[in-house]
Coordinates of N, CA and C and ligand atoms in Angstrom, one line a residue:
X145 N 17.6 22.6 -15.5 CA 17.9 21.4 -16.3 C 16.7 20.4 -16.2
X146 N 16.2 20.0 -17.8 CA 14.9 18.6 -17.5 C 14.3 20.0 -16.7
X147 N 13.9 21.2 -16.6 CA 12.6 21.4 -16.2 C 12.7 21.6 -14.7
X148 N 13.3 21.2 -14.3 CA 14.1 21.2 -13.1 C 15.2 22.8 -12.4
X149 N 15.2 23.3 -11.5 CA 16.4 24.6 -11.3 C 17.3 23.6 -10.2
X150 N 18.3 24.0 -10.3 CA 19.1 23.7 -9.3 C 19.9 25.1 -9.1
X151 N 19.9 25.2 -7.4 CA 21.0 26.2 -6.8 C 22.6 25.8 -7.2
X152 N 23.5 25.9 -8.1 CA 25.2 25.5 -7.7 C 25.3 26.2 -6.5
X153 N 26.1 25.7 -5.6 CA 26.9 26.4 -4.6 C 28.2 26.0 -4.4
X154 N 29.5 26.8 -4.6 CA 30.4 26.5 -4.5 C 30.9 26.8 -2.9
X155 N 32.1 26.0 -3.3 CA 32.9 25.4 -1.9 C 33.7 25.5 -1.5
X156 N 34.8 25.4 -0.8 CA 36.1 24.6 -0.9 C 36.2 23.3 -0.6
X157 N 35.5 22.3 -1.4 CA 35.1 21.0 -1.4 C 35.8 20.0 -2.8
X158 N 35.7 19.0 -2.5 CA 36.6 18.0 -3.9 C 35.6 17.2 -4.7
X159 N 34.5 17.1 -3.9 CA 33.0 16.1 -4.4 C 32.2 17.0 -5.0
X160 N 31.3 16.5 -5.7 CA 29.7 17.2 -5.9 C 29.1 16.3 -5.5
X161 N 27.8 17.0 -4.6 CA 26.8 16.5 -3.9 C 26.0 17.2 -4.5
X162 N 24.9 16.3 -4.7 CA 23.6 16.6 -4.7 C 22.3 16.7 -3.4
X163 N 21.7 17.6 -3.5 CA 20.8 17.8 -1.9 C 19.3 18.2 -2.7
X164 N 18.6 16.9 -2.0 CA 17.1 17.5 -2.7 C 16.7 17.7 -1.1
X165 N 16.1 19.3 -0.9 CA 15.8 19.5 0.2 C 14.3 19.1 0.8
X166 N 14.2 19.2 1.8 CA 12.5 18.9 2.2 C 11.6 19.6 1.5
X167 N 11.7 20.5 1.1 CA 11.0 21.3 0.4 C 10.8 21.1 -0.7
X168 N 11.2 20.1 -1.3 CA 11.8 19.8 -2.4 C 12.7 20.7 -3.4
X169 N 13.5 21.5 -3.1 CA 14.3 22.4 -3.6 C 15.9 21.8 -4.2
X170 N 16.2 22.3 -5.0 CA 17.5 21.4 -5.6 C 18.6 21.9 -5.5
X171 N 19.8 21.3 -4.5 CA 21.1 22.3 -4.7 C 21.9 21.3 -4.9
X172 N 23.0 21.8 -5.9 CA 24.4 20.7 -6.1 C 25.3 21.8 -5.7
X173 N 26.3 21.1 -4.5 CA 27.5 21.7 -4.0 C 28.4 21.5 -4.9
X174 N 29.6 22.1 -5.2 CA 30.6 21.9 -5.6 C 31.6 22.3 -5.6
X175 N 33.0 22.0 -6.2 CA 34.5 22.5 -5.3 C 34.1 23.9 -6.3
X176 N 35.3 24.8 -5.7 CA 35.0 26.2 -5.9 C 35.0 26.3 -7.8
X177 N 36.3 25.7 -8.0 CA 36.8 25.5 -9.3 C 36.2 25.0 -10.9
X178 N 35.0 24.6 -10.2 CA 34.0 23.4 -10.8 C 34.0 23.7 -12.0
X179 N 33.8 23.4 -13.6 CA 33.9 23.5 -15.3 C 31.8 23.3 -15.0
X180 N 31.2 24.7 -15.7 CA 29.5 24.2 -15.5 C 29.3 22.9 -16.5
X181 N 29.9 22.9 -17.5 CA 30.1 21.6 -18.3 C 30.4 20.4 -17.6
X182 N 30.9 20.3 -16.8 CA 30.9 19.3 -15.5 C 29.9 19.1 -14.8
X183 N 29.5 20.0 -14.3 CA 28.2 20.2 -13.1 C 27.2 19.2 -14.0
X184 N 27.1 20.2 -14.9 CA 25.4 19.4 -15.7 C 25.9 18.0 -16.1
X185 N 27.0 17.6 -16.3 CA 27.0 16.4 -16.9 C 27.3 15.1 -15.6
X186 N 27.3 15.7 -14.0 CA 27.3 15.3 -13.2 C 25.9 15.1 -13.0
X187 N 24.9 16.3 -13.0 CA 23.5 16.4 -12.3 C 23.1 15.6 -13.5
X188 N 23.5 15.7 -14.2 CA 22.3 14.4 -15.7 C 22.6 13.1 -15.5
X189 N 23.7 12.7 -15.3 CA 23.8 11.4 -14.7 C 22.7 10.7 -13.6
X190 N 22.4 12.1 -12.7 CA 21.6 11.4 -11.4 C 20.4 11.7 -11.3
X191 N 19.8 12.5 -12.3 CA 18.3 12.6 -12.4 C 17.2 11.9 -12.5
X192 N 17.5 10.9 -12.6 CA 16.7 9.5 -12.0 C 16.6 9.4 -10.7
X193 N 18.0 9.4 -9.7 CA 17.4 9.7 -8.6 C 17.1 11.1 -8.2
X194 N 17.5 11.6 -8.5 CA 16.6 12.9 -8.1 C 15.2 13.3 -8.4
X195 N 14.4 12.7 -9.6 CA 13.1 12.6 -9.8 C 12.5 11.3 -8.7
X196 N 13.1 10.4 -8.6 CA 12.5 9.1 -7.4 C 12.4 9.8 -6.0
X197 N 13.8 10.7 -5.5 CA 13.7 11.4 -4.9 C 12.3 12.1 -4.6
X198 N 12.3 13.4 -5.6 CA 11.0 14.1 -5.6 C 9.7 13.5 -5.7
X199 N 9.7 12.2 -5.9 CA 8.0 11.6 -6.6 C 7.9 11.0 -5.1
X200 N 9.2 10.4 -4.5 CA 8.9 10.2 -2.8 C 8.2 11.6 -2.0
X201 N 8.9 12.4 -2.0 CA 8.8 13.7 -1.2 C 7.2 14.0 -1.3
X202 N 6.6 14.0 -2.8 CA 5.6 14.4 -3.3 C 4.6 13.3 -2.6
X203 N 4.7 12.3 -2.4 CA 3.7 11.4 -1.4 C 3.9 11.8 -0.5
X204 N 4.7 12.2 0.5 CA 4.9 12.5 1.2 C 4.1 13.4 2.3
X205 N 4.4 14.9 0.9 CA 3.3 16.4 1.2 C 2.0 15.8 1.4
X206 N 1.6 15.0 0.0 CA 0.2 15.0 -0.3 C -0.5 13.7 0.7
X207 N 0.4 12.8 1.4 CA -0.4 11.9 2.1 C -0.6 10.6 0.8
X208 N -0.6 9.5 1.6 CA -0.9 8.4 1.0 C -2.2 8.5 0.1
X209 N -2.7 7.9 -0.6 CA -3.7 8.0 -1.3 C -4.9 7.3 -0.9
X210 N -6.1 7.6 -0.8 CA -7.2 6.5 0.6 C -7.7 5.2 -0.8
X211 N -7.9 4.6 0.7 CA -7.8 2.7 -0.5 C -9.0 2.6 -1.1
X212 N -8.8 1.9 -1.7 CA -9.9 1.9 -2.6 C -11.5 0.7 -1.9
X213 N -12.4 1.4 -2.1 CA -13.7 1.0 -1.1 C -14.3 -0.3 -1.9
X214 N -14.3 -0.5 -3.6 CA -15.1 -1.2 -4.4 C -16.5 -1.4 -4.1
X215 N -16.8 0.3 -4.4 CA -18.1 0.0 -4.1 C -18.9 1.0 -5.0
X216 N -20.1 0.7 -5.6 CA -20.7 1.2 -6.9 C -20.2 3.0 -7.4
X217 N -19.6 2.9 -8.3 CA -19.9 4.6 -8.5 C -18.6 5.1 -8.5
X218 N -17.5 3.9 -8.1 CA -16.4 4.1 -7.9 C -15.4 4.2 -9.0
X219 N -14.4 5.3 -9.2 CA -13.9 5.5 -10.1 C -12.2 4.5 -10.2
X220 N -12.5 3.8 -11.3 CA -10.9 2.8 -11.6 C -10.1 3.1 -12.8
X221 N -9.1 3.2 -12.7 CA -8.1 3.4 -13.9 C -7.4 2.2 -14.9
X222 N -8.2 2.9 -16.5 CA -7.2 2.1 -17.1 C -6.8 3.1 -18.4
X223 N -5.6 3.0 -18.4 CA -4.7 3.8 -19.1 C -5.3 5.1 -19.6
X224 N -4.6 5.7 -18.2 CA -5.2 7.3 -17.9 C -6.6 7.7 -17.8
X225 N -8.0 6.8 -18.0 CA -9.1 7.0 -17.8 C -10.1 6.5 -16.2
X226 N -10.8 7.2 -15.9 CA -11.4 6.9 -14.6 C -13.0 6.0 -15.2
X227 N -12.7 4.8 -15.2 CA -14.6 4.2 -14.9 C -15.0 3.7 -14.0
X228 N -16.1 4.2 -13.8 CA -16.7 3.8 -12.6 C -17.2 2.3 -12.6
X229 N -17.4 1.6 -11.3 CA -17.5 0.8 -11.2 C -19.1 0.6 -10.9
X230 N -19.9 -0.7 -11.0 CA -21.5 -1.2 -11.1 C -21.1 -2.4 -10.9
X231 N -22.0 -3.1 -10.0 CA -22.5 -4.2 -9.7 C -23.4 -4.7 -10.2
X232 N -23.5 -5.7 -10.8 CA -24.4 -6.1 -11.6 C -24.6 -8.0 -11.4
X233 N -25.6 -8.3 -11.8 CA -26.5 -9.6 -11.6 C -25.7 -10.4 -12.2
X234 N -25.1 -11.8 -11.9 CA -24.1 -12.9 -13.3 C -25.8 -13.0 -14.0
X235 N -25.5 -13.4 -15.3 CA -26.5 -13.9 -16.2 C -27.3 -14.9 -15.8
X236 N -28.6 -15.1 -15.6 CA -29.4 -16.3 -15.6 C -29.8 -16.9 -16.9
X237 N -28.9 -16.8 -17.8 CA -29.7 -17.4 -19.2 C -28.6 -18.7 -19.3
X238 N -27.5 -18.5 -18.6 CA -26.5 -19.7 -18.4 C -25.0 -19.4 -19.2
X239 N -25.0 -17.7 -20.0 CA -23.8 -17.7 -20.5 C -23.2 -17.7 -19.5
X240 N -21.7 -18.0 -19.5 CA -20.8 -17.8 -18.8 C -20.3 -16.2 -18.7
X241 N -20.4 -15.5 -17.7 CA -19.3 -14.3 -17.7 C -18.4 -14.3 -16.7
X242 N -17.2 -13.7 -17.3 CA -16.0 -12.9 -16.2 C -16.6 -12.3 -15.2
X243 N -15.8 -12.4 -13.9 CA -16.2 -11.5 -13.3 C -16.4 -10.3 -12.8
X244 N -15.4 -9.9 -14.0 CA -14.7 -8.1 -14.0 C -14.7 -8.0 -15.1
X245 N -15.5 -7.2 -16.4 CA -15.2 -6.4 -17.6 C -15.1 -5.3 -17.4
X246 N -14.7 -4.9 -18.5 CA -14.7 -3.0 -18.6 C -15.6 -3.1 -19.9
X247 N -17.2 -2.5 -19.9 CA -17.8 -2.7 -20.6 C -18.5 -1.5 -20.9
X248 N -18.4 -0.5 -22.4 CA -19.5 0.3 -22.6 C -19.1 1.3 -21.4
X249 N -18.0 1.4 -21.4 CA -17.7 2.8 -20.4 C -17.8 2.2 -18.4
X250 N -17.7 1.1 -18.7 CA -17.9 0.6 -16.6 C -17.3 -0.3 -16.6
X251 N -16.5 -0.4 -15.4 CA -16.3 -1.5 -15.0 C -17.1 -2.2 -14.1
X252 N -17.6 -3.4 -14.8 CA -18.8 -4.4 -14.5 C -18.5 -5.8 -13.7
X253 N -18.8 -5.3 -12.0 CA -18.2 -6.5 -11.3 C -19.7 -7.9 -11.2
X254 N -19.6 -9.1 -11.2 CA -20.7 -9.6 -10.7 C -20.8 -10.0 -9.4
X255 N -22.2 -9.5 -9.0 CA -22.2 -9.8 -7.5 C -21.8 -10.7 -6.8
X256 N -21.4 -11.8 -7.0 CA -20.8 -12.4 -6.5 C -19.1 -12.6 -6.2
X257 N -19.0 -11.9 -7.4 CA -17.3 -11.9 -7.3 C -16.9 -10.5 -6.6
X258 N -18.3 -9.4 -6.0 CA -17.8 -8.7 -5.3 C -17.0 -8.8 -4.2
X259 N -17.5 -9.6 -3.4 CA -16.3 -9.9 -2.1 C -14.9 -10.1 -2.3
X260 N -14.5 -10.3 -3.6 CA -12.6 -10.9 -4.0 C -12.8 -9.5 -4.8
X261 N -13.8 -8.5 -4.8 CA -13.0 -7.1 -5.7 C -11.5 -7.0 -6.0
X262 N -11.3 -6.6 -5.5 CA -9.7 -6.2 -5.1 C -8.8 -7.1 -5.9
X263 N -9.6 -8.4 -5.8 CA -8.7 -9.7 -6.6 C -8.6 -10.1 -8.3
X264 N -10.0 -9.5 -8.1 CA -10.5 -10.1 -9.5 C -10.1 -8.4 -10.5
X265 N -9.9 -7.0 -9.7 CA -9.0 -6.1 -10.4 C -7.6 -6.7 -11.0
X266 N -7.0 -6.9 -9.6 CA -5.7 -7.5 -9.8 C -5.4 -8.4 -10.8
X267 N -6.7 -9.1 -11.0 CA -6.2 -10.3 -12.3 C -6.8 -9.4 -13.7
X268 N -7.7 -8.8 -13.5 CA -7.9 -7.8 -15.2 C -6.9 -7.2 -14.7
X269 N -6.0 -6.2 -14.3 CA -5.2 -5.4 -14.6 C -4.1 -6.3 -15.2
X270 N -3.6 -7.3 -14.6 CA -3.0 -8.0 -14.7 C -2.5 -8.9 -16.0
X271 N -4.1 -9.6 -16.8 CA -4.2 -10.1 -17.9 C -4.2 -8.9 -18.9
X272 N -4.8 -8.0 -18.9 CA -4.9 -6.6 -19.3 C -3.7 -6.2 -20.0
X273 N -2.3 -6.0 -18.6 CA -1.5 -5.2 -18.6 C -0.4 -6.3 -19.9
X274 N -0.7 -7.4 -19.6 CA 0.4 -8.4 -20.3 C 0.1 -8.1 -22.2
X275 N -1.5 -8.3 -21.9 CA -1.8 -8.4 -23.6 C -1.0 -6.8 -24.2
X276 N -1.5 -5.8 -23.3 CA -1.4 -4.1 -24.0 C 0.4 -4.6 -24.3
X277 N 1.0 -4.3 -22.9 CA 2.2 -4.2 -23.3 C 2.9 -5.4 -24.2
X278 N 2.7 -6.4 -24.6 CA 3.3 -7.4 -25.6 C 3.3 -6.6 -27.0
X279 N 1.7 -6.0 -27.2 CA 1.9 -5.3 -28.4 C 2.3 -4.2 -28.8
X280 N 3.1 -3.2 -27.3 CA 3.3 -1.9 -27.5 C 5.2 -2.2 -27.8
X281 N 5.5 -4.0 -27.3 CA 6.7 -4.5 -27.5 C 7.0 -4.7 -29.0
X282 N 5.9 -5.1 -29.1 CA 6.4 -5.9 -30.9 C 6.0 -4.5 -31.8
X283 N 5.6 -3.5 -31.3 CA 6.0 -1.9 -32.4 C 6.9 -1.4 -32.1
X284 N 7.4 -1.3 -30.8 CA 8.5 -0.6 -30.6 C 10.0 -1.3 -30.7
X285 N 10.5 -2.7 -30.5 CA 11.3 -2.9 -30.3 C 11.8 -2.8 -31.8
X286 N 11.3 -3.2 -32.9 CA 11.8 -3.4 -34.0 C 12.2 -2.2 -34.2
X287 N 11.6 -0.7 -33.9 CA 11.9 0.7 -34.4 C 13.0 1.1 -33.3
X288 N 12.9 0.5 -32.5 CA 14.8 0.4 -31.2 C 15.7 0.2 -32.0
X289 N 15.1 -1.3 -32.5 CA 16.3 -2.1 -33.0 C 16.9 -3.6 -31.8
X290 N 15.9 -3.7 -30.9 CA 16.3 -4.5 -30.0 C 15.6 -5.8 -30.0
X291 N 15.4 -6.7 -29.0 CA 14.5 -7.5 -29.3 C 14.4 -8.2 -27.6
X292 N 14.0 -8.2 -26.8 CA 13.8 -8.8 -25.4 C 13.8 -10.7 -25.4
X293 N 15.2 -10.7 -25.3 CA 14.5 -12.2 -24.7 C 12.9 -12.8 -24.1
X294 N 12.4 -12.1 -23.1 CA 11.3 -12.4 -22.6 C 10.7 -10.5 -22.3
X295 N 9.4 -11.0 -21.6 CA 8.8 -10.0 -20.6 C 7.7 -10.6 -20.1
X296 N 7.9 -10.0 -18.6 CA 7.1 -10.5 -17.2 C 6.2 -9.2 -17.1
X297 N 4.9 -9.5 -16.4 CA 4.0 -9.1 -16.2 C 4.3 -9.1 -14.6
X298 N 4.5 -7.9 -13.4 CA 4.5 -8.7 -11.9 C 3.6 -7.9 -11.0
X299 N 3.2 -8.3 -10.2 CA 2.5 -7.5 -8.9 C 3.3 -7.1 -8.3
X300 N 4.8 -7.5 -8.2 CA 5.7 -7.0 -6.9 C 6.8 -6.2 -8.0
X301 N 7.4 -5.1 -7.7 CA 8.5 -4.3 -8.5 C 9.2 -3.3 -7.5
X302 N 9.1 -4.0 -6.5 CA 10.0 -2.9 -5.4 C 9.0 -1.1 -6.1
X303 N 9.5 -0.1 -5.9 CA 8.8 1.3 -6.3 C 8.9 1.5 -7.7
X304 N 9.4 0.2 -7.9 CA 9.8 0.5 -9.8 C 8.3 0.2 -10.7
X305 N 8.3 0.9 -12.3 CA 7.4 0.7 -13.0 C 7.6 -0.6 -14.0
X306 N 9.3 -0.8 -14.2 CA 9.9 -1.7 -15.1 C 11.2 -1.7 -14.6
X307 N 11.7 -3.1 -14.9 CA 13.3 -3.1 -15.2 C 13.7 -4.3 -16.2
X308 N 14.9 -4.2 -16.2 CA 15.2 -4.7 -17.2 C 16.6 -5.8 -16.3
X309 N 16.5 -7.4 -16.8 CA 17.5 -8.1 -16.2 C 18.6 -8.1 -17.3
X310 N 19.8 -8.3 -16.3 CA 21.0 -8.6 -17.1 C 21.1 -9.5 -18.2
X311 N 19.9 -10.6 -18.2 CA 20.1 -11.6 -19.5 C 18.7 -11.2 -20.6
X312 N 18.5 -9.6 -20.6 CA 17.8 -9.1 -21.1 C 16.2 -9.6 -21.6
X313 N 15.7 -9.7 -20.0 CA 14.6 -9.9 -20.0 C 13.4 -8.4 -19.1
X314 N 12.9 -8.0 -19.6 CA 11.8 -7.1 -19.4 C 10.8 -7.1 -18.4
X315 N 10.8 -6.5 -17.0 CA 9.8 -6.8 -16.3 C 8.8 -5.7 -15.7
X316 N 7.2 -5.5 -16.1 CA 6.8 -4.6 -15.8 C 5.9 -4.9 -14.8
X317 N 5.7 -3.8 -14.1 CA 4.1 -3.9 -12.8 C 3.1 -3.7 -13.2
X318 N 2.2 -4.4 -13.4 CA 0.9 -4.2 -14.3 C 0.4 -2.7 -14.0
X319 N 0.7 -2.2 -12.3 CA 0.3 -0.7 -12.3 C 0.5 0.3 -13.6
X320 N 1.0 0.0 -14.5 CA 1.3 1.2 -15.7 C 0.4 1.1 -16.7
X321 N -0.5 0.0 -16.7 CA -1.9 -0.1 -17.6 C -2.7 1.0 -16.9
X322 N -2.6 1.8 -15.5 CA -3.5 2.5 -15.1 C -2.9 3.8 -15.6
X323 N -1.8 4.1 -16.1 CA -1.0 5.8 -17.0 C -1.8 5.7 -17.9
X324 N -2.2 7.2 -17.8 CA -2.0 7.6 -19.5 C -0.9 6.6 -20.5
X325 N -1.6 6.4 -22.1 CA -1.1 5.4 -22.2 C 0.4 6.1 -22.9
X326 N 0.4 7.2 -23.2 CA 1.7 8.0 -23.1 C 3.2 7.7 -22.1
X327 N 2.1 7.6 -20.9 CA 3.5 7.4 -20.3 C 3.9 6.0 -19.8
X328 N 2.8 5.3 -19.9 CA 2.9 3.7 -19.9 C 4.0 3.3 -21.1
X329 N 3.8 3.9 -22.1 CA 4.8 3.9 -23.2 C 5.9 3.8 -23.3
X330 N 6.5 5.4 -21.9 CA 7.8 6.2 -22.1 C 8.4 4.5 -21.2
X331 N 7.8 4.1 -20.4 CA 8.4 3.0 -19.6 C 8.8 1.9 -20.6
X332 N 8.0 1.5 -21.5 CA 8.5 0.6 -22.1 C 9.6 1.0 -23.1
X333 N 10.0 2.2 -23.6 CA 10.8 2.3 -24.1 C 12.3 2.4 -23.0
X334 N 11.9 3.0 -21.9 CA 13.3 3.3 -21.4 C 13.4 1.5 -21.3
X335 N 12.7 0.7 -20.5 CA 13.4 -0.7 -19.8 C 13.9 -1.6 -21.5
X336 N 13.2 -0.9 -23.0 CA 13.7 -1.3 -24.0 C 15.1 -0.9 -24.4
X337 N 15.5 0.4 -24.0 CA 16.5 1.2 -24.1 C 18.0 0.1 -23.5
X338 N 17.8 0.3 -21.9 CA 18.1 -1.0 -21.3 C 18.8 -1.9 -21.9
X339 N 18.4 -2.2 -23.1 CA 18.8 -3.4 -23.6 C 20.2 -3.0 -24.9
X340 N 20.0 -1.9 -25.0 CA 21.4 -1.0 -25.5 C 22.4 -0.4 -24.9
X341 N 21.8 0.1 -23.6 CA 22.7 1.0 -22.4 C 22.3 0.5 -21.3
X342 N 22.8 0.0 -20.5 CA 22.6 -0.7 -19.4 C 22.3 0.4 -18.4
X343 N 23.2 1.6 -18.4 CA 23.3 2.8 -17.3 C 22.5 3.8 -18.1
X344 N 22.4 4.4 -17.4 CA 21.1 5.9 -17.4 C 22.6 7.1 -17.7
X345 N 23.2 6.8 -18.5 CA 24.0 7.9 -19.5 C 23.9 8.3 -20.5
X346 N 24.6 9.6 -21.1 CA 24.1 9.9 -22.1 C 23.5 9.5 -23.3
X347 N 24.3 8.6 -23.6 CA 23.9 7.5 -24.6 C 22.8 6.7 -24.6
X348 N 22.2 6.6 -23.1 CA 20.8 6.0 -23.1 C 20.2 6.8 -23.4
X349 N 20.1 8.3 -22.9 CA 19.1 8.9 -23.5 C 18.9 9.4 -24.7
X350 N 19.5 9.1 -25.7 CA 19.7 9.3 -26.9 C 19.1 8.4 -27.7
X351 N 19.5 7.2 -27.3 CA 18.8 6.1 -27.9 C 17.2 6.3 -27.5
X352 N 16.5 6.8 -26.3 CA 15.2 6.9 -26.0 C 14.9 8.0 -27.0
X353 N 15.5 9.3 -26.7 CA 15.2 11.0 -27.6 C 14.8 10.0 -29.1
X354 N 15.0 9.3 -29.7 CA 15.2 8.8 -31.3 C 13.2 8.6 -31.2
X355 N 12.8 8.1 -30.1 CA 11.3 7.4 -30.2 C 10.4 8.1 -29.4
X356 N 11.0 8.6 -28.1 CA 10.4 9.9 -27.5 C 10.7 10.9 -26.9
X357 N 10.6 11.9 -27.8 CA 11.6 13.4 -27.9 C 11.5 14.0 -26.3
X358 N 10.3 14.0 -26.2 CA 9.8 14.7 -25.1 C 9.8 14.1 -23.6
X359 N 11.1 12.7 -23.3 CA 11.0 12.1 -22.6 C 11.5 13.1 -21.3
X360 N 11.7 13.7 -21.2 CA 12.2 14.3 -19.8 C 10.7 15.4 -19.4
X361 N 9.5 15.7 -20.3 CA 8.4 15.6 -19.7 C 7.8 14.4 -18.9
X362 N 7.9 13.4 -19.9 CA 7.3 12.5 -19.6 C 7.5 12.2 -17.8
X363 N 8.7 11.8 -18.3 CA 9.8 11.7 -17.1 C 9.2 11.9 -16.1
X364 N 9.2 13.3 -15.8 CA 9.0 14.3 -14.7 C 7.3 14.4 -14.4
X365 N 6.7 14.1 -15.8 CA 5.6 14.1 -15.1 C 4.6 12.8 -14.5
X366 N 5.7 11.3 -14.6 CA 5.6 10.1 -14.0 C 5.8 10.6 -12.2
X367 N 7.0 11.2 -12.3 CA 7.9 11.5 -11.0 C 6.7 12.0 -10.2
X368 N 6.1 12.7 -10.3 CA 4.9 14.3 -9.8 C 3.7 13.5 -9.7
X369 N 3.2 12.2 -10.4 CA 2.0 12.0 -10.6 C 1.3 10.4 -10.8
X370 N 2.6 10.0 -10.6 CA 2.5 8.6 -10.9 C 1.7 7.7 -9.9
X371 N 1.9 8.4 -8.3 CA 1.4 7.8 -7.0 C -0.7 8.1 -7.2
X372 N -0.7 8.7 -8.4 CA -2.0 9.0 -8.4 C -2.7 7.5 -8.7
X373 N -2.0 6.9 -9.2 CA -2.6 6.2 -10.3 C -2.0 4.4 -9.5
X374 N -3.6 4.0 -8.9 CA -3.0 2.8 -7.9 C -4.6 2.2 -8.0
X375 N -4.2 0.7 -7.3 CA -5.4 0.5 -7.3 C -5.3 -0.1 -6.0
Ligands
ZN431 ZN1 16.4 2.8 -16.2

């Protein structure tokens, strides 16, 4: 299922449980009696956590990812592309420049604003991530059919990429300007979805299938690959 195998094992049990093993292996127990029209419409419900599940496990195997040095030559992500980073001179003719562009294929820090690297990322990904996704909101929502009270731009999102509040407001982690911009996408549409189905039921995913067919690749390959993509 989603790409995914799961072992059934029956039981003499009244629950279905789900077990993502260390290995990351998938079994759902169930009473002996079980309808497989049940089973799957159990395990579809929780495949959300079962992919958060696996995308944890998967840091796990692979080890944290090593921090980032900001130092010439260095590769940075924005939506799905690696540029390397160069230090370069601020202007002595008296234009004013940013400290951090993405210019002509580099990201271009000035020496001086080397020392706050880290910071002055934070705020391009950040100003970055607000402009992209406002306009990936104002194409998509109208072809939903929805319309977001607001949407926040945050540094902090608990392990989330987006959520969506009860008085239907939009909130993403600027980290998803560093996806491919495919799957930067699939996120804006699910926390848009959100705003039709509050729960991760069938019906949500239908409303998503309407805009991106292919969402349970996407999905899955957020889950598997997402931790790649950090700054
Ligand atoms: Zn959701």
């Amino acid at each position: 299922m989603a790409d995914l195998g799961f072992t059934v094992r029956r039981s003499a049990r009244r629950t279905v449980e789900l077990v993502v093993e260390r290995d990351g292996r998938l079994t759902v127990a169930v009473p002996t009696d079980a309808e497989s029209a049940d089973i799957v419409r159990i395990v579809e419900a929780k495949l959300d956590w079962v992919y958060q599940k696996l995308a944890r496990k998967n840091l796990l195997l692979n080890g944290p990812p090593p921090p980032k040095e900001y130092v010439p030559g260095e590769g940075f992500w924005h939506l799905g592309r690696s540029y390397r980073l160069r230090i370069i001179s601020p202007p002595t003719n008296g234009v004013k420049q940013p400290p951090l562009l993405l210019r002509r294929g580099w990201f271009e820090l000035t020496a001086p604003a080397a020392k706050n690297a880290e910071q002055h990322f934070r705020d391009w990904y950040l100003l970055h991530a607000h402009s992209w996704i406002g306009e990936r909101i104002k194409t998509l929502a109208p072809r939903m059919g929805v319309e977001p009270t607001a949407f926040e731009v945050r540094s902090v999102l608990g392990h989330r990429w987006g959520s969506c509040t009860p008085d239907g407001r939009l909130l993403f982690h600027w980290r998803i300007i560093l996806l491919p911009a495919r799957y930067a996408e699939y996120v804006i549409v699910h926390e848009l979805a959100h705003l039709k189905e509050p729960n991760h039921g069938p019906n949500f995913w239908r409303v998503i299938e309407l805009i991106v067919p292919d969402w349970r690749a996407r999905k899955e390959w957020l889950a598997a690959n997402g931790s790649r993509y950090y700054l």
